[in-house]
PDB file of C-alpha atoms and ligand atoms in Angstrom:
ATOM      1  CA  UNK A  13       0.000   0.000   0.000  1.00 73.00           C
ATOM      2  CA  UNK A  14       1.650   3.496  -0.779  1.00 95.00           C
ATOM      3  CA  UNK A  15       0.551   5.754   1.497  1.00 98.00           C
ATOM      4  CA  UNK A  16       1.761   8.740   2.482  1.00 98.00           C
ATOM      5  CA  UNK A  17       1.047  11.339   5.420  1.00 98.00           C
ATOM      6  CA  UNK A  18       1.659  15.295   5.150  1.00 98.00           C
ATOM      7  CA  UNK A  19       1.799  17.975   8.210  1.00 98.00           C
ATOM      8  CA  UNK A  20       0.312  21.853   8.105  1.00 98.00           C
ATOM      9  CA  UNK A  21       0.514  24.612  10.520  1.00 98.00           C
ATOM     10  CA  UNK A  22      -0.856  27.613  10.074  1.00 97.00           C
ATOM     11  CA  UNK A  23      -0.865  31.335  12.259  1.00 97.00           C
ATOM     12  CA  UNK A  24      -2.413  34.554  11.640  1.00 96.00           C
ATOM     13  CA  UNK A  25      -2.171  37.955  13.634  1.00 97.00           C
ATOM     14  CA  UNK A  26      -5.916  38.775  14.295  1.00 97.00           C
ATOM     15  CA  UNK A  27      -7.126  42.826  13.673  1.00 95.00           C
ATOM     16  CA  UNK A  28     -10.137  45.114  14.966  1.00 95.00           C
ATOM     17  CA  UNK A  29     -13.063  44.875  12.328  1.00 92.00           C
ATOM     18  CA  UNK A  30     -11.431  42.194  10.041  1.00 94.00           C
ATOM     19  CA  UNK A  31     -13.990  39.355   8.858  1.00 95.00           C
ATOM     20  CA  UNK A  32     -12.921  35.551   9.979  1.00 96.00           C
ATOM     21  CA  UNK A  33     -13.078  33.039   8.017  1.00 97.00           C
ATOM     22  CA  UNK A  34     -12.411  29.309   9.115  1.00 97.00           C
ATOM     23  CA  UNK A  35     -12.547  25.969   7.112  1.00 98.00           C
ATOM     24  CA  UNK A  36     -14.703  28.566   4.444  1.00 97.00           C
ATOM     25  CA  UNK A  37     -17.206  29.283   7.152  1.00 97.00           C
ATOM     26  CA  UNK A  38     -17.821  32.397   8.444  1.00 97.00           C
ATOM     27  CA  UNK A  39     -17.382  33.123  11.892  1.00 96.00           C
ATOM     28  CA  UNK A  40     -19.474  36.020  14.314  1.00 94.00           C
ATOM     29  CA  UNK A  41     -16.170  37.702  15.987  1.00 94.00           C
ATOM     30  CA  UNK A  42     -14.989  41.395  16.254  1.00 94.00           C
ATOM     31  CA  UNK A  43     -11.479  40.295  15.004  1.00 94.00           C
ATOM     32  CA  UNK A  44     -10.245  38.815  12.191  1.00 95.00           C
ATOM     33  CA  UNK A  45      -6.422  37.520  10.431  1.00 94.00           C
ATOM     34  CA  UNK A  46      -4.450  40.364   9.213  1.00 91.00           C
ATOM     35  CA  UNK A  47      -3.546  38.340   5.825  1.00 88.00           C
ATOM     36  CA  UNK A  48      -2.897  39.268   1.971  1.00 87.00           C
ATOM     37  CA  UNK A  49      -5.841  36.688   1.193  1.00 87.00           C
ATOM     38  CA  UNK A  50      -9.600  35.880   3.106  1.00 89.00           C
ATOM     39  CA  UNK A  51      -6.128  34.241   6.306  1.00 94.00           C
ATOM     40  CA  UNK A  52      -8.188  31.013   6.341  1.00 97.00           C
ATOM     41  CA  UNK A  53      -5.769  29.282   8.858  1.00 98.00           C
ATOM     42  CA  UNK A  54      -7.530  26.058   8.813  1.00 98.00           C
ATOM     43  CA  UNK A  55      -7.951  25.852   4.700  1.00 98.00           C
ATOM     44  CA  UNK A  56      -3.954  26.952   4.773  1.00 97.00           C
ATOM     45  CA  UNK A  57      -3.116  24.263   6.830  1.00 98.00           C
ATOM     46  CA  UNK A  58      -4.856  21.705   5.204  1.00 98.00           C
ATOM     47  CA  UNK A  59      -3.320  23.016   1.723  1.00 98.00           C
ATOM     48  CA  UNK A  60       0.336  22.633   3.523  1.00 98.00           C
ATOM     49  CA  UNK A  61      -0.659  19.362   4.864  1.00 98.00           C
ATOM     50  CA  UNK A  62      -1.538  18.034   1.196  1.00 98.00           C
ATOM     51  CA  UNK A  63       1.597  19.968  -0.496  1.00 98.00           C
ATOM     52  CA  UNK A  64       3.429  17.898   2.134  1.00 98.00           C
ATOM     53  CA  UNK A  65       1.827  14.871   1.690  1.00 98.00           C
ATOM     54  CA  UNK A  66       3.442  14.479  -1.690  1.00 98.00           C
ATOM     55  CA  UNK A  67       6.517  16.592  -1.371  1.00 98.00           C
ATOM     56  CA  UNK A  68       4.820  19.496  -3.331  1.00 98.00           C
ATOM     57  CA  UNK A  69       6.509  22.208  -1.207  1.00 97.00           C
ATOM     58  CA  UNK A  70       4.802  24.573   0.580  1.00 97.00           C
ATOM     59  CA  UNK A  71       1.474  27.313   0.446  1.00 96.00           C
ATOM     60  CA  UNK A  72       4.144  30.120   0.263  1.00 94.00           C
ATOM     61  CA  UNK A  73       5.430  28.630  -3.300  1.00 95.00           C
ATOM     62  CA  UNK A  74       2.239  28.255  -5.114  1.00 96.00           C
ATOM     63  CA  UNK A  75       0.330  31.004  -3.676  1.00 92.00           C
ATOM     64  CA  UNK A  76       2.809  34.237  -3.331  1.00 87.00           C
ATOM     65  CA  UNK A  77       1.362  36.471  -0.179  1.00 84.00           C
ATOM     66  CA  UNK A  78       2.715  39.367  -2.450  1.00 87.00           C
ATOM     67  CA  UNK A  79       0.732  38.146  -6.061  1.00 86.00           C
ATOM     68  CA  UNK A  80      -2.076  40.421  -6.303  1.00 87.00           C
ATOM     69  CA  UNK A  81      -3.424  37.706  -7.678  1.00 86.00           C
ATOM     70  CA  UNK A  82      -4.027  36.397  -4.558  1.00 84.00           C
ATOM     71  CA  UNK A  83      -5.153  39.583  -2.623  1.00 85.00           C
ATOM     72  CA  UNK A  84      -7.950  38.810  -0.975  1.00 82.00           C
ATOM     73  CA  UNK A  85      -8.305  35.378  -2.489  1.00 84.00           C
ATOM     74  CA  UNK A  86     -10.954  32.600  -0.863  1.00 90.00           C
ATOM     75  CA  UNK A  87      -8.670  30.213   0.442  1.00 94.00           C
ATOM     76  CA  UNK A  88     -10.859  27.421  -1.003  1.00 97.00           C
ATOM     77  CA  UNK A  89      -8.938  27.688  -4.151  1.00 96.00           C
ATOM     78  CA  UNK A  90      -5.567  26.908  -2.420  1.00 96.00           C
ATOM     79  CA  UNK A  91      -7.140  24.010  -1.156  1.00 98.00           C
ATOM     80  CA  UNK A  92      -8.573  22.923  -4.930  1.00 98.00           C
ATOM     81  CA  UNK A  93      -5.326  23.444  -6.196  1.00 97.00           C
ATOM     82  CA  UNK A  94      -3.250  21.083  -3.673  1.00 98.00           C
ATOM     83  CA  UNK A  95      -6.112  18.730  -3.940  1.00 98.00           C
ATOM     84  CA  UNK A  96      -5.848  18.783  -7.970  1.00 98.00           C
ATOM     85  CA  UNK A  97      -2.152  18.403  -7.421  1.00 98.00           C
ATOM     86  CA  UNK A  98      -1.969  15.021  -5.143  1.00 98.00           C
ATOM     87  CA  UNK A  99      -4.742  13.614  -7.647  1.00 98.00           C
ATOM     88  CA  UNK A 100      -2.652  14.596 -10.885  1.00 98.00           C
ATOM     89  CA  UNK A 101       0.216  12.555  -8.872  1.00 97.00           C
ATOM     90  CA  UNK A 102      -2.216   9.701  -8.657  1.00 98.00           C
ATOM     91  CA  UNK A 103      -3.055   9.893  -4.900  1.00 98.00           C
ATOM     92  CA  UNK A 104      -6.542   9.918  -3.005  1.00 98.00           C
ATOM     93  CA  UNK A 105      -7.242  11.699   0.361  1.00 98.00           C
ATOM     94  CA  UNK A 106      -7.938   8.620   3.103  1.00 98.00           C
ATOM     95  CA  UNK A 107      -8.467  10.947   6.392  1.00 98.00           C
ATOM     96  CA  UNK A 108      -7.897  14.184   7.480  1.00 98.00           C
ATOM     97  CA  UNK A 109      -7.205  15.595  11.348  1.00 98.00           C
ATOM     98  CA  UNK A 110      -7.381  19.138  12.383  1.00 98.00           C
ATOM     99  CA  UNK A 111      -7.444  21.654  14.922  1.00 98.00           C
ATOM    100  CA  UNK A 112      -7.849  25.033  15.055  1.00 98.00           C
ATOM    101  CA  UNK A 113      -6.735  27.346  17.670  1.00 98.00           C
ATOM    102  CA  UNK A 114      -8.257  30.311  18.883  1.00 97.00           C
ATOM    103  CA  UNK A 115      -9.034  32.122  22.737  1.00 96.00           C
ATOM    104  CA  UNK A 116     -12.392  33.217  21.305  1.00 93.00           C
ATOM    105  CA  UNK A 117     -14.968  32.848  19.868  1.00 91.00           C
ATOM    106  CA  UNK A 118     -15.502  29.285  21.008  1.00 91.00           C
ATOM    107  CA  UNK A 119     -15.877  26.921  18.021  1.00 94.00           C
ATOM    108  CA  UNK A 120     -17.812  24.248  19.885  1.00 93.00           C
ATOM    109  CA  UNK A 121     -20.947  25.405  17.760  1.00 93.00           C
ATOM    110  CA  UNK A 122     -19.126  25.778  14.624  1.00 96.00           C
ATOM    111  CA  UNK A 123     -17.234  22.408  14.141  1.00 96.00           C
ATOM    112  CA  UNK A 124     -20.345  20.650  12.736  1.00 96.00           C
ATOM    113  CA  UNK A 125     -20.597  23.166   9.691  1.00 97.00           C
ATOM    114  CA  UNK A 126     -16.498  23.147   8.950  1.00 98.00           C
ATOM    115  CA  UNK A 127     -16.334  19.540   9.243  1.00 98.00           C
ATOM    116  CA  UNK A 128     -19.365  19.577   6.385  1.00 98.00           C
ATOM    117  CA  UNK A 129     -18.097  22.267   4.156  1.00 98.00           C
ATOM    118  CA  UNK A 130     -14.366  20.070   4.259  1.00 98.00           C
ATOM    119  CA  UNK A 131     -16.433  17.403   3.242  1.00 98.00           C
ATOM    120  CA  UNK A 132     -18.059  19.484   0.415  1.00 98.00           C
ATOM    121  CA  UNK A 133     -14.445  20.944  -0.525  1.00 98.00           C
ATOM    122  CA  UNK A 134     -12.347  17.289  -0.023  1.00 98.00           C
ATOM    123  CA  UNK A 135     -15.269  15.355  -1.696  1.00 98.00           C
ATOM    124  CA  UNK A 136     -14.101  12.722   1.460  1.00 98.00           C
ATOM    125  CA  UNK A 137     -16.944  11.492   3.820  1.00 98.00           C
ATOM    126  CA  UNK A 138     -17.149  12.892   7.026  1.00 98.00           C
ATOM    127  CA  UNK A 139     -16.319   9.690   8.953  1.00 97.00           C
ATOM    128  CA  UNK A 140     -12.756  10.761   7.531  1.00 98.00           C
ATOM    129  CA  UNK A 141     -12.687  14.687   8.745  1.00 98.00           C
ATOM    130  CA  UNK A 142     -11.990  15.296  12.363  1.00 98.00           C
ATOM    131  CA  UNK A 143     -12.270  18.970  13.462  1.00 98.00           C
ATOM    132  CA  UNK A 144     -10.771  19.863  16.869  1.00 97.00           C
ATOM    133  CA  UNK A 145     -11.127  23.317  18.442  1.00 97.00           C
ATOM    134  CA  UNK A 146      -8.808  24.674  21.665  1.00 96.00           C
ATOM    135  CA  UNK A 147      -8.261  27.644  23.174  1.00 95.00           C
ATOM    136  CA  UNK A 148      -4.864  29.252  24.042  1.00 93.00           C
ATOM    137  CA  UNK A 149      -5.883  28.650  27.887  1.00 93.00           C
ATOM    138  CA  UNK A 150      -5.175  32.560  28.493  1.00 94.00           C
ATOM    139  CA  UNK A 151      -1.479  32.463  27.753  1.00 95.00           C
ATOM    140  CA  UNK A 152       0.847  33.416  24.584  1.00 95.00           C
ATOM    141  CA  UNK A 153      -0.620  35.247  21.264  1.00 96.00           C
ATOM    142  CA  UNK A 154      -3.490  32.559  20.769  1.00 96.00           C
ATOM    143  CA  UNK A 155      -4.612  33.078  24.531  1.00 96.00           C
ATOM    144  CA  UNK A 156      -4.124  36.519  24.528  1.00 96.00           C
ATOM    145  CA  UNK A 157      -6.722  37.002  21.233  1.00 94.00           C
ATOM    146  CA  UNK A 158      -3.820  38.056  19.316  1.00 96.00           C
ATOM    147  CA  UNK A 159      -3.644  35.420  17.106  1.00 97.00           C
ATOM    148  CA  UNK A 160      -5.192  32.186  15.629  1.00 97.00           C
ATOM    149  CA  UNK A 161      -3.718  29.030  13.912  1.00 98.00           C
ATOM    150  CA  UNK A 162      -4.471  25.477  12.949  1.00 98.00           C
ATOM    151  CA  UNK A 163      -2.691  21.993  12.310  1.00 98.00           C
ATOM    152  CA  UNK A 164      -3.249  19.395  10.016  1.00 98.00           C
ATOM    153  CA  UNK A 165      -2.612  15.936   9.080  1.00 98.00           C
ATOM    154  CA  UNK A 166      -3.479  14.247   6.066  1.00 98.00           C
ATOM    155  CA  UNK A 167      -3.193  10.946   5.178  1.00 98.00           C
ATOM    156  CA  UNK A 168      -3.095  10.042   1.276  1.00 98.00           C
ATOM    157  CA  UNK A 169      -3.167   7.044  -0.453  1.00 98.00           C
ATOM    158  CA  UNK A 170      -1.926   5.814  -4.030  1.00 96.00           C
TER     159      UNK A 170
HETATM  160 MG1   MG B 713      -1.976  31.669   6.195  1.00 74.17          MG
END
């Protein structure tokens, strides 16, 4: 069996009156990530983790954060594109796991709808998507509310 398994991290700085945008669902928050695209931490991750996965480098190589191009982009594209990439190398997604972290808002009621819309965006059933959510327990830039981030793992098979 060839199988292969690829890592993503992603962090953004969060800003007053910025919309935010996680896993391509909106979220109700006064804050949002200070990024050249939509700073969808959990879609960045998960397009890292699938670059990786097949040794396709990294988000920062396909998608410039200085390509106007890409200004404002919804991240959902980044995500198309890995996915298009592992399947033009002849692999298949077999699981995904995730987290996102962030002090507030809590995701708890939001988890449900991003593990759905990966589903949507993967084409992978949700038995195969875990979403985690954690807080920053009050300490450092997540716990603060200065920043959010996210991890993935993918696992892909040939
Ligand atoms: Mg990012």
């Amino acid at each position: 069996m060839d199988i292969r398994v690829g890592l993503g991290h992603d962090t953004h700085r969060l800003k007053q009156g910025k919309p935010l945008v996680i896993g391509g669902i909106a979220i109700v928050h006064d804050c949002g990530p200070d990024s050249h695209s939509d700073g969808d931490v959990l879609f960045h991750a998960l397009t890292d983790a699938l670059l990786g996965a097949v040794a396709a480098g990294d988000i920062g190589e396909w998608f410039p954060d200085n390509d106007p191009q890409w200004k404002d982009a919804d991240s959902v594209v980044f995500l198309q594109k890995a996915k298009e990439e592992i399947e033009r190398r002849g692999y298949a997604i077999v699981n995904v796991d995730c987290t996102v972290f962030a002090e507030t808002p809590k995701l708890k009621p939001y988890k449900k709808r991003i593990t759905s819309n990966l589903s949507e965006v993967l084409q992978l059933d949700r038995d195969n998507i875990n979403v985690k959510a954690k807080t920053g327990e009050k300490v450092g830039p997540i716990g603060l509310g200065e920043a959010i981030a996210a991890d993935a793992v993918i696992l892909v098979q040939k």
